[in-house]
PDB file of C-alpha atoms in Angstrom:
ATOM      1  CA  UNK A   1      49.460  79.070 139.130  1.00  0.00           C
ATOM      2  CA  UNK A   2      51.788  77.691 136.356  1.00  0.00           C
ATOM      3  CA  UNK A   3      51.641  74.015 136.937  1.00  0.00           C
ATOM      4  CA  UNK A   4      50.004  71.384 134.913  1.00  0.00           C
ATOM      5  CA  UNK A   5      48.934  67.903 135.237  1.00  0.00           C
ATOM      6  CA  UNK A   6      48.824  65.160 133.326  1.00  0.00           C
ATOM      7  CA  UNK A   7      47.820  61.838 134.379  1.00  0.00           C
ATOM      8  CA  UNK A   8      48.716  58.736 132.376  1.00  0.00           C
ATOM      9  CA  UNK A   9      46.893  55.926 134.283  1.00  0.00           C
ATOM     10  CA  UNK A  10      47.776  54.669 137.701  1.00  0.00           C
ATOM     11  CA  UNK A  11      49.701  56.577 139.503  1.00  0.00           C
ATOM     12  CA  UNK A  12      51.475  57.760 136.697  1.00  0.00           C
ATOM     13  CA  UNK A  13      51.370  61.787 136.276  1.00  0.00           C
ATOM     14  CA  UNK A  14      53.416  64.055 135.080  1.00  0.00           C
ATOM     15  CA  UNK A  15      53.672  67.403 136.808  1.00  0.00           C
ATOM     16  CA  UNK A  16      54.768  70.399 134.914  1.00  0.00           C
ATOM     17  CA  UNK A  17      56.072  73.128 137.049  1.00  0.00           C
ATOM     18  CA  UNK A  18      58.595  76.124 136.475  1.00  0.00           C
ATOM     19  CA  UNK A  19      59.824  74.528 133.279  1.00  0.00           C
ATOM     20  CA  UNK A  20      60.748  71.190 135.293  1.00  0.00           C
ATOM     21  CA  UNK A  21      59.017  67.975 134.431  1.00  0.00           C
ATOM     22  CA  UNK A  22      58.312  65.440 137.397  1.00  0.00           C
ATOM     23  CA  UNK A  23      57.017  61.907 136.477  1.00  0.00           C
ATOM     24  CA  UNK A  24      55.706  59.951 138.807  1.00  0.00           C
ATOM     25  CA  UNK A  25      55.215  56.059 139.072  1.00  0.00           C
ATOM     26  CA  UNK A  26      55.665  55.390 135.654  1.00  0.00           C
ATOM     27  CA  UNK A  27      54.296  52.052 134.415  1.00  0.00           C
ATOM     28  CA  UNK A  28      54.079  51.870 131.036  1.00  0.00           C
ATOM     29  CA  UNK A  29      52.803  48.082 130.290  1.00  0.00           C
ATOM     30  CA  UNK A  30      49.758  47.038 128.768  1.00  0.00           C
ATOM     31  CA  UNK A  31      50.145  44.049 131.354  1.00  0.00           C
ATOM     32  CA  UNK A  32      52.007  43.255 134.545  1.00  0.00           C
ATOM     33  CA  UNK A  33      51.679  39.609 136.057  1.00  0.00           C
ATOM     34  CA  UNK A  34      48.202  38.863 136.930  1.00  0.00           C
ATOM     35  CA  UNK A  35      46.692  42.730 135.992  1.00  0.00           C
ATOM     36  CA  UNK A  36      46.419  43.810 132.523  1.00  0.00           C
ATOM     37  CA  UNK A  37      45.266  47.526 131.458  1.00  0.00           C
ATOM     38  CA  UNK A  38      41.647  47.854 130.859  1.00  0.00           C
ATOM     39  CA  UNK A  39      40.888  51.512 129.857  1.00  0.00           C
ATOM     40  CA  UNK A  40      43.341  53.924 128.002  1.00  0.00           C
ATOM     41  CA  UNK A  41      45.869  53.836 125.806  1.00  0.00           C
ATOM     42  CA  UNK A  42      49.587  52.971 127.041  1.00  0.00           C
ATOM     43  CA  UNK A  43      51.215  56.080 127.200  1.00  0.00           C
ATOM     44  CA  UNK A  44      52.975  57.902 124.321  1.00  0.00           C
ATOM     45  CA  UNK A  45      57.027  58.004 124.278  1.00  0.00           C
ATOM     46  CA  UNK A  46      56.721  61.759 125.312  1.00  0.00           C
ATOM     47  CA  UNK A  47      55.515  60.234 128.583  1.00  0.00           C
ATOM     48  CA  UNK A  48      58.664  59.320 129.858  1.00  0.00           C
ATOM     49  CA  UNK A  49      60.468  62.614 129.261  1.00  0.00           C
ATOM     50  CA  UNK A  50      60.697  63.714 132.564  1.00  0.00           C
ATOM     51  CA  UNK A  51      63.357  65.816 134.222  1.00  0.00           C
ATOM     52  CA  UNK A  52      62.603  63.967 137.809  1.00  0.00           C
ATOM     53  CA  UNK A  53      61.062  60.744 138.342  1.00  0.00           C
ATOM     54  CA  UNK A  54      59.689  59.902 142.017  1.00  0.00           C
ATOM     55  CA  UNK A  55      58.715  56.507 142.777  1.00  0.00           C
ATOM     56  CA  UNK A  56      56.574  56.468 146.183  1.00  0.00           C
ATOM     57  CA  UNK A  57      56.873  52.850 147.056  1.00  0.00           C
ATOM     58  CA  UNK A  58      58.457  49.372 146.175  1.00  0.00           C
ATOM     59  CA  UNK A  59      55.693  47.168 144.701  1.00  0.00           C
ATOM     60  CA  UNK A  60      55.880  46.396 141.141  1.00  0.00           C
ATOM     61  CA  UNK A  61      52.913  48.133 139.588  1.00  0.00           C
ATOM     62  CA  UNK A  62      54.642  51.313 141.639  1.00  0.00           C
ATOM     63  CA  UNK A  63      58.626  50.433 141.326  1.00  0.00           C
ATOM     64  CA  UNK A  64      58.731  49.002 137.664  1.00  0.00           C
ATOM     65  CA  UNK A  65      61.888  48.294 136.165  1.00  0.00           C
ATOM     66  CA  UNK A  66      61.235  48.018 132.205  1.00  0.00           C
ATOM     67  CA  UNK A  67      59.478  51.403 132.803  1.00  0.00           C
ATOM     68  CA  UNK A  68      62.225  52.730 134.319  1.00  0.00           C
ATOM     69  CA  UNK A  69      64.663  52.028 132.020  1.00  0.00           C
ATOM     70  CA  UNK A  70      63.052  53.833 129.125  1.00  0.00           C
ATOM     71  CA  UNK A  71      63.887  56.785 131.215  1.00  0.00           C
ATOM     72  CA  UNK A  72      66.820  58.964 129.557  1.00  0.00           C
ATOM     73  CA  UNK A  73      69.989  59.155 130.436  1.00  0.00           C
ATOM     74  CA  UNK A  74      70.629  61.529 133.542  1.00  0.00           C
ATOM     75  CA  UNK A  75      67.150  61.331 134.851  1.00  0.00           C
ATOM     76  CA  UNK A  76      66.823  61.998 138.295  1.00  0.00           C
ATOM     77  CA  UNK A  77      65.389  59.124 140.153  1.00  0.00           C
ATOM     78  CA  UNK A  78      64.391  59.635 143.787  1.00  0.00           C
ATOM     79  CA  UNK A  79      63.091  56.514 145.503  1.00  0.00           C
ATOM     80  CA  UNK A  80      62.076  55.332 149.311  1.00  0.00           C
ATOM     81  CA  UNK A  81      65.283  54.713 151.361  1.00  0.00           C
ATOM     82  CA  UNK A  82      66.536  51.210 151.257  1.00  0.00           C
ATOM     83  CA  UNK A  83      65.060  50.863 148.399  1.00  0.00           C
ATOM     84  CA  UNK A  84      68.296  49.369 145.981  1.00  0.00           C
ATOM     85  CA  UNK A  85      69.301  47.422 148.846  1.00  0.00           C
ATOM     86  CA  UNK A  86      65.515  45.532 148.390  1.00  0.00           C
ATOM     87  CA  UNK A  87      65.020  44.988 144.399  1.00  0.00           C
ATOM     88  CA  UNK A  88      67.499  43.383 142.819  1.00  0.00           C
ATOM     89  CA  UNK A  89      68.555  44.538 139.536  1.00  0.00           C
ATOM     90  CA  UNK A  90      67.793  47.851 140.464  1.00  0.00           C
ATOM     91  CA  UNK A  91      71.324  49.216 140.433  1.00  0.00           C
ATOM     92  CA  UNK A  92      72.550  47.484 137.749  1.00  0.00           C
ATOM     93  CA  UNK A  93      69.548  48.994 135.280  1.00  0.00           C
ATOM     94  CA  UNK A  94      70.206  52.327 137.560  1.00  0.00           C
ATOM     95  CA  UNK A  95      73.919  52.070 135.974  1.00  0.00           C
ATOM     96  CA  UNK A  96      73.120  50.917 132.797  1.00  0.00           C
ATOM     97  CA  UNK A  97      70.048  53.362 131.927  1.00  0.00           C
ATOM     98  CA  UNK A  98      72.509  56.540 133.194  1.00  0.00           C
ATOM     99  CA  UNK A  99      70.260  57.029 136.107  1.00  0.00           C
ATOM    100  CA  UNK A 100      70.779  59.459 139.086  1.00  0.00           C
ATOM    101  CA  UNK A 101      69.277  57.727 142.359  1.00  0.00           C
ATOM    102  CA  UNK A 102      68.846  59.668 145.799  1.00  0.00           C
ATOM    103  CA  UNK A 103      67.128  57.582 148.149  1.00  0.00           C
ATOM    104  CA  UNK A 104      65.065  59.629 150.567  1.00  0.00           C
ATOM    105  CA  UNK A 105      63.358  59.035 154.326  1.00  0.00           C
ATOM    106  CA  UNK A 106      60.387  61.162 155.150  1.00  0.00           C
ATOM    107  CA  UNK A 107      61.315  64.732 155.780  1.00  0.00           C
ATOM    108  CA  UNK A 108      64.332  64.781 153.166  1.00  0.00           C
ATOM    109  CA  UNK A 109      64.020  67.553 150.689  1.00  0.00           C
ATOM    110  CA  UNK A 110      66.021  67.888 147.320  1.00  0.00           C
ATOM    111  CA  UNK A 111      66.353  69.946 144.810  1.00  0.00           C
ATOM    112  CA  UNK A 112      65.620  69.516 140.909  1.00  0.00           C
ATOM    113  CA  UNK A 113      66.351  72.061 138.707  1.00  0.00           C
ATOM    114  CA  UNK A 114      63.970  75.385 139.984  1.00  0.00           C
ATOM    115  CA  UNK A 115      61.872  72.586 142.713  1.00  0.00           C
ATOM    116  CA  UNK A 116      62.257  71.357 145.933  1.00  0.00           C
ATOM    117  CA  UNK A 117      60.814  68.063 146.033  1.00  0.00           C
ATOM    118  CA  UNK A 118      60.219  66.419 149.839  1.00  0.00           C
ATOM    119  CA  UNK A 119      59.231  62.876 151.128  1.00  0.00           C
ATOM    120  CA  UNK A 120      56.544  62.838 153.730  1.00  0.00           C
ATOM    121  CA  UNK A 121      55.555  59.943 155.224  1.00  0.00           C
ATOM    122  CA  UNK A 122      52.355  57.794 153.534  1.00  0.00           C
ATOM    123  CA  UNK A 123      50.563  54.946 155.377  1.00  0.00           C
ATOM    124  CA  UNK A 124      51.392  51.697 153.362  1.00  0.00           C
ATOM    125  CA  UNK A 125      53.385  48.416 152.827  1.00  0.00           C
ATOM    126  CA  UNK A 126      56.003  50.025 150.935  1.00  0.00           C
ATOM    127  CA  UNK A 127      58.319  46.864 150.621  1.00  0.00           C
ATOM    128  CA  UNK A 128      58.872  44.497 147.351  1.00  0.00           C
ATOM    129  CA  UNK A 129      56.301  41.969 147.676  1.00  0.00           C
ATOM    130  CA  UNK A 130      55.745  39.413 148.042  1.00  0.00           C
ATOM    131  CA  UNK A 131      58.898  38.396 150.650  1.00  0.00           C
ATOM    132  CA  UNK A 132      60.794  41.962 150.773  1.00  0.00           C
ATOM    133  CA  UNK A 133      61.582  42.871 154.295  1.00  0.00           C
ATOM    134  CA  UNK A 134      60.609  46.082 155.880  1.00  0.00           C
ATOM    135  CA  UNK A 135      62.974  48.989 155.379  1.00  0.00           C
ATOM    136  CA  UNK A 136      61.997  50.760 152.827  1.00  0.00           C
ATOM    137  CA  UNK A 137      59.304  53.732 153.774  1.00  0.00           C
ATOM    138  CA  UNK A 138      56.295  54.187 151.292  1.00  0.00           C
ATOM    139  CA  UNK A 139      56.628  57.943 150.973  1.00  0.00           C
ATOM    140  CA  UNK A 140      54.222  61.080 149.406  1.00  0.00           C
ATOM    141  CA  UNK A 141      55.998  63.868 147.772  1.00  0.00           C
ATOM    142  CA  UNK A 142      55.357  67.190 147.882  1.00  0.00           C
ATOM    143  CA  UNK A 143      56.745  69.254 145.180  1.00  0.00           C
ATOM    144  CA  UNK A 144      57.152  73.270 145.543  1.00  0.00           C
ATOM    145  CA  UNK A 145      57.833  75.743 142.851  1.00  0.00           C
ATOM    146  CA  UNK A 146      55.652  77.976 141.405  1.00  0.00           C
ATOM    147  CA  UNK A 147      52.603  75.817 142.704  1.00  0.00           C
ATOM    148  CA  UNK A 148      52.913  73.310 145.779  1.00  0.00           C
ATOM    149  CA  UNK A 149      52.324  69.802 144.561  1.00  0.00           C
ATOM    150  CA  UNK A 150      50.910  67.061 146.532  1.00  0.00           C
ATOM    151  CA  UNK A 151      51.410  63.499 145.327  1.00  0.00           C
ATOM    152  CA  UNK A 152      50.463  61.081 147.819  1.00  0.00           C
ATOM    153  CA  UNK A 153      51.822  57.740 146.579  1.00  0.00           C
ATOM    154  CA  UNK A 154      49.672  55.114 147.679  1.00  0.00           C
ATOM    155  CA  UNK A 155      48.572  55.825 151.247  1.00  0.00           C
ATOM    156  CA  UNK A 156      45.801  55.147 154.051  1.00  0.00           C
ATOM    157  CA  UNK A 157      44.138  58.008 155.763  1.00  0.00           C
ATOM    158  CA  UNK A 158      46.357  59.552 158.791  1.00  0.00           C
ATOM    159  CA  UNK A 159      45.695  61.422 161.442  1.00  0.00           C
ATOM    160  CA  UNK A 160      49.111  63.989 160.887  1.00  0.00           C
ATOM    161  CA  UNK A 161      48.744  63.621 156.708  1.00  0.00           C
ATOM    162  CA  UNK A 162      47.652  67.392 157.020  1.00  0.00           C
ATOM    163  CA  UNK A 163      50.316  68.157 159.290  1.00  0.00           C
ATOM    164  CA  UNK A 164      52.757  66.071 157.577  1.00  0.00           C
ATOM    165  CA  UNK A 165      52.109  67.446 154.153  1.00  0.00           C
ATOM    166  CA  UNK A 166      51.602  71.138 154.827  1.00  0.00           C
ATOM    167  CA  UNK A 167      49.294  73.610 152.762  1.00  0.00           C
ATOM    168  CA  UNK A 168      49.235  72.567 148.862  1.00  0.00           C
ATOM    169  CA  UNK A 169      47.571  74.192 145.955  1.00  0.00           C
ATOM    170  CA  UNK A 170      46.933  70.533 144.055  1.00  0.00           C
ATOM    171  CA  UNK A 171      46.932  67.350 145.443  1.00  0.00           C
ATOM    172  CA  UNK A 172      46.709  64.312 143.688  1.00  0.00           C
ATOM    173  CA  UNK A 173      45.024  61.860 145.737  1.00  0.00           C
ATOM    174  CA  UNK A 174      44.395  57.451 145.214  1.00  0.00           C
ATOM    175  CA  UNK A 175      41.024  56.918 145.124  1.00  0.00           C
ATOM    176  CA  UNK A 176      40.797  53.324 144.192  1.00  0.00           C
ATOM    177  CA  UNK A 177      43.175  50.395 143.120  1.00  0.00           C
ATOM    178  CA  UNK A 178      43.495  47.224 140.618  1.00  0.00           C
ATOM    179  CA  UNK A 179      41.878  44.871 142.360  1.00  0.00           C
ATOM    180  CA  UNK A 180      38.015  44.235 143.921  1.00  0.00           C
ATOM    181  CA  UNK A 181      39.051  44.692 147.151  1.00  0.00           C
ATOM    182  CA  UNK A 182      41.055  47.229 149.014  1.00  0.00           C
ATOM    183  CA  UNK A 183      43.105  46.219 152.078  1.00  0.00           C
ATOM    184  CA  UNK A 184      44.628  48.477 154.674  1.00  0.00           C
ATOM    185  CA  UNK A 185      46.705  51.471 153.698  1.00  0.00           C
ATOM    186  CA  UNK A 186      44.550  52.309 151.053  1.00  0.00           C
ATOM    187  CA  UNK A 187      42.276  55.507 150.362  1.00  0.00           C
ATOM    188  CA  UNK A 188      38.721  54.499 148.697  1.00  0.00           C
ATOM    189  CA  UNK A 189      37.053  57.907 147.686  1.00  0.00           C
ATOM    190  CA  UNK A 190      34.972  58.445 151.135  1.00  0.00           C
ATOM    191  CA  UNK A 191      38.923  58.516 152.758  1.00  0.00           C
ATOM    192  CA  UNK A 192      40.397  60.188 149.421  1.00  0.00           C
ATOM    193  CA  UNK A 193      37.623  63.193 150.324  1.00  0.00           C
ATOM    194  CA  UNK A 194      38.255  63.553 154.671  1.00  0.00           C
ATOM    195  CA  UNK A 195      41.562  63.842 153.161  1.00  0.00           C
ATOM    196  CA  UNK A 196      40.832  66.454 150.884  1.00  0.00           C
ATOM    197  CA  UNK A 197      39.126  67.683 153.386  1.00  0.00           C
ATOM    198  CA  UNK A 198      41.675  67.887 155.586  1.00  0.00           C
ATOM    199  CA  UNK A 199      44.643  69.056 152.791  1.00  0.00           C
ATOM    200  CA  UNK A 200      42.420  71.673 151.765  1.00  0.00           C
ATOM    201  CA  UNK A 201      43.802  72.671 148.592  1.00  0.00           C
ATOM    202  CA  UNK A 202      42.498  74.662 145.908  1.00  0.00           C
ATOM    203  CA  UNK A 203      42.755  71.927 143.255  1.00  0.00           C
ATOM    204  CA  UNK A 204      42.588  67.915 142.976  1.00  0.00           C
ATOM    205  CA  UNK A 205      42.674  65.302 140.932  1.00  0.00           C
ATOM    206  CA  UNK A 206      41.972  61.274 141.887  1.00  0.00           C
ATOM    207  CA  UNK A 207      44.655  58.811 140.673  1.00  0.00           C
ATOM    208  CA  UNK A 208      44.827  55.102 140.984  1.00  0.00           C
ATOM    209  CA  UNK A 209      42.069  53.562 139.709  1.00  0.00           C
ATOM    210  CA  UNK A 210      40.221  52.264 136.747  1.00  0.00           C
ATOM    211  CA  UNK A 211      43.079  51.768 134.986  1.00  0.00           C
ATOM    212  CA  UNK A 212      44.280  48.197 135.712  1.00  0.00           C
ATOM    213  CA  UNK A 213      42.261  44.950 136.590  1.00  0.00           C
ATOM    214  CA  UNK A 214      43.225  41.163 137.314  1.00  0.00           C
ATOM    215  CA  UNK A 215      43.090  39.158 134.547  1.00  0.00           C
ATOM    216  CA  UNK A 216      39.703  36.980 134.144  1.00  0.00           C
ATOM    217  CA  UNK A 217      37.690  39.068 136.910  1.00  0.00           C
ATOM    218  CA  UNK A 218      36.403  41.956 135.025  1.00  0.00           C
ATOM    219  CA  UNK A 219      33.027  40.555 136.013  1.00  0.00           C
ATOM    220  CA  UNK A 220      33.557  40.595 139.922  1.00  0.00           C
ATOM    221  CA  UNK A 221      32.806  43.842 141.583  1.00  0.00           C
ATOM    222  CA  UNK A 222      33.139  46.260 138.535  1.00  0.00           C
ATOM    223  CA  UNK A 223      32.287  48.717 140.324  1.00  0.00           C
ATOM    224  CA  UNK A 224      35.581  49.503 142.374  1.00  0.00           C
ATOM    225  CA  UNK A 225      37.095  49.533 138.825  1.00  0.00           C
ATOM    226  CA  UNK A 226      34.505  52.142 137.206  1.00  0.00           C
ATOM    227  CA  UNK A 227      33.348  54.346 139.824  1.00  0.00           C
ATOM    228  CA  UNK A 228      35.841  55.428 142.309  1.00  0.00           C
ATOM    229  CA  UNK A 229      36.476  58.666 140.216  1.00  0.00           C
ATOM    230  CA  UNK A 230      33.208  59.536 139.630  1.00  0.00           C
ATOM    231  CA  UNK A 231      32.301  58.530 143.519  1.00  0.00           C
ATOM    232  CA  UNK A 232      35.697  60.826 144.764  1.00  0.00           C
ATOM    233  CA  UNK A 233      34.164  63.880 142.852  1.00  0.00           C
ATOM    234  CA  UNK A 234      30.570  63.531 144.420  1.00  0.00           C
ATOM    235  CA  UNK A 235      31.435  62.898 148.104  1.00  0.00           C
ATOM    236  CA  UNK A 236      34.466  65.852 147.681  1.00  0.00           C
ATOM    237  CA  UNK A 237      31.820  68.107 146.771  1.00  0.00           C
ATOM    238  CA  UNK A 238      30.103  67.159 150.001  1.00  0.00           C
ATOM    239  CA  UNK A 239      33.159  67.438 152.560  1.00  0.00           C
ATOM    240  CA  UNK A 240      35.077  69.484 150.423  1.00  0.00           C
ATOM    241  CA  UNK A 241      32.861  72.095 148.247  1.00  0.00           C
ATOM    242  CA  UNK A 242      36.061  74.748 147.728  1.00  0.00           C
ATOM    243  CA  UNK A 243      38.249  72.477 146.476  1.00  0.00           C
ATOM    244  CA  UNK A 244      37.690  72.252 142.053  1.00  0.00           C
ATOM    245  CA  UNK A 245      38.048  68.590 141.268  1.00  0.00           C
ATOM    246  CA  UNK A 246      39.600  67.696 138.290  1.00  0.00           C
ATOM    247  CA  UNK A 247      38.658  64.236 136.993  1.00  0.00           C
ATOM    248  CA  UNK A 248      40.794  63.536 134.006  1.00  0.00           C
ATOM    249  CA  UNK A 249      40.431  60.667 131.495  1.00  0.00           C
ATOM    250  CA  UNK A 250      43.951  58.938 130.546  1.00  0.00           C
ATOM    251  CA  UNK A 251      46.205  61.169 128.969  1.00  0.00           C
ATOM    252  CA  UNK A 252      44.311  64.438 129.877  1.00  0.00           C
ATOM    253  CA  UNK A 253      45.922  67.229 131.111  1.00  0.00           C
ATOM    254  CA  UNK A 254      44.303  69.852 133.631  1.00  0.00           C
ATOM    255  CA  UNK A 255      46.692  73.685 133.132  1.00  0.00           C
ATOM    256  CA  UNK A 256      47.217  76.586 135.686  1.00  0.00           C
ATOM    257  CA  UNK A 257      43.724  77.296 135.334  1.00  0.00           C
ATOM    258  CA  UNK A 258      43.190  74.448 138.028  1.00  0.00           C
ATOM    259  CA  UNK A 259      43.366  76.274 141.160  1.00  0.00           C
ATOM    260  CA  UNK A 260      41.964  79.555 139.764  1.00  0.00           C
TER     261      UNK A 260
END
């Protein structure tokens, strides 16, 4: 299976598949407002080479516009419907960066280069906090070509996700978040692993966590910063024994060998 992952921090991976490069997320700060990066290096400039970019959901750490704009020019850009009509300045760095947008509604498929990426639905508040109104969809992607790709965005545990998402030989799954508390529409890894459970697919790795923390607080409730990888991995091997679980450090990268 010729795809590999590499996962930058966040939600930010880039998936390598039938010569196409797919970034996803990207934030490349060492801080954003209130949350500053706590573990890994920012990512390198060959980070934001990326034939596709897919951004799952509006909010800033998610939808970031510096990041965006080191994109190169002619970089695909596929985003939640409504989602230009809901953050300003979008367009105009769209235009100025040389950016090709699609917006897409759960269900849409496109294709880059040799891939067919589709939305599917995720359970979250995609809009642009904190006052954005709600039309844009937080979306997963699934991403076929030689492998089938699952990223979920940022999501809650559904009772169609399976359904919705179809069989996939990786998915890449939030397991955490930046703050001590999760709210609704999240997956902490007991949900991350009933939804591996459910996906079933040969190969996973946990995203979104232990990567960024709010400034002044890395005292309160450490643990949902350090452990929700390590805590995905044990309770996967409990629900989900044939899946391999891949937990990466930032900047690793797991090859076709990950769903052997």
């Amino acid at each position: 299976m010729p795809v590999e992952i590499t996962w930058w921090g966040h939600a930010t991976c880039t998936i390598e598949d039938s010569g196409v490069r797919v970034l996803t997320d990207p934030l490349f700060v060492r801080r954003l407002a209130h949350l500053r990066r706590r573990r890994g290096e920012l990512p390198p400039a060959e980070a934001a080479a990326a034939d596709a970019v897919l951004v799952s959901h509006l909010h800033a750490d998610h939808l970031h516009l510096p990041s965006l704009a080191r994109l190169a020019p002619g970089t695909r850009l596929l985003l939640p419907r409504g989602a230009r009509r809901s953050v300003p300045g979008l367009n105009r760095l769209a235009s100025a960066a040389g950016l090709r947008v699609t917006e897409l509604a759960p269900g849409d498929e496109v294709p880059v280069g040799e891939l067919r990426v589709r939305a599917v639905p995720a359970l979250h508040d995609g809009r642009r906090l904190p006052l954005g109104p709600h039309r844009s969809p937080a979306l997963g992607y699934v991403i076929s070509g030689d492998a089938t790709t699952y990223f979920a965005g940022d999501t809650g545990l559904f009772d169609s996700m399976a359904e919705e998402v179809g069989p996939v030989d990786v998915a890449l799954l939030p397991v955490g978040g930046w703050g001590p508390y999760l709210g609704q529409g999240h997956l902490d890894p007991g949900r991350a692993a009933r939804a591996l459970a459910a996906l079933a697919p040969r190969a996973a790795v946990p995203v979104h966590f232990g990567t960024y923390w709010p400034i002044g607080m890395d005292w309160v409730r450490p643990h949902e910063f350090y452990a929700p990888g390590e805590e995905f991995v044990r309770k996967s091997a409990r629900l989900a024994p044939q899946v391999a679980v891949h937990l990466l450090e930032h900047g690793e990268r797991v090859g076709p060998e990950a769903a052997r």
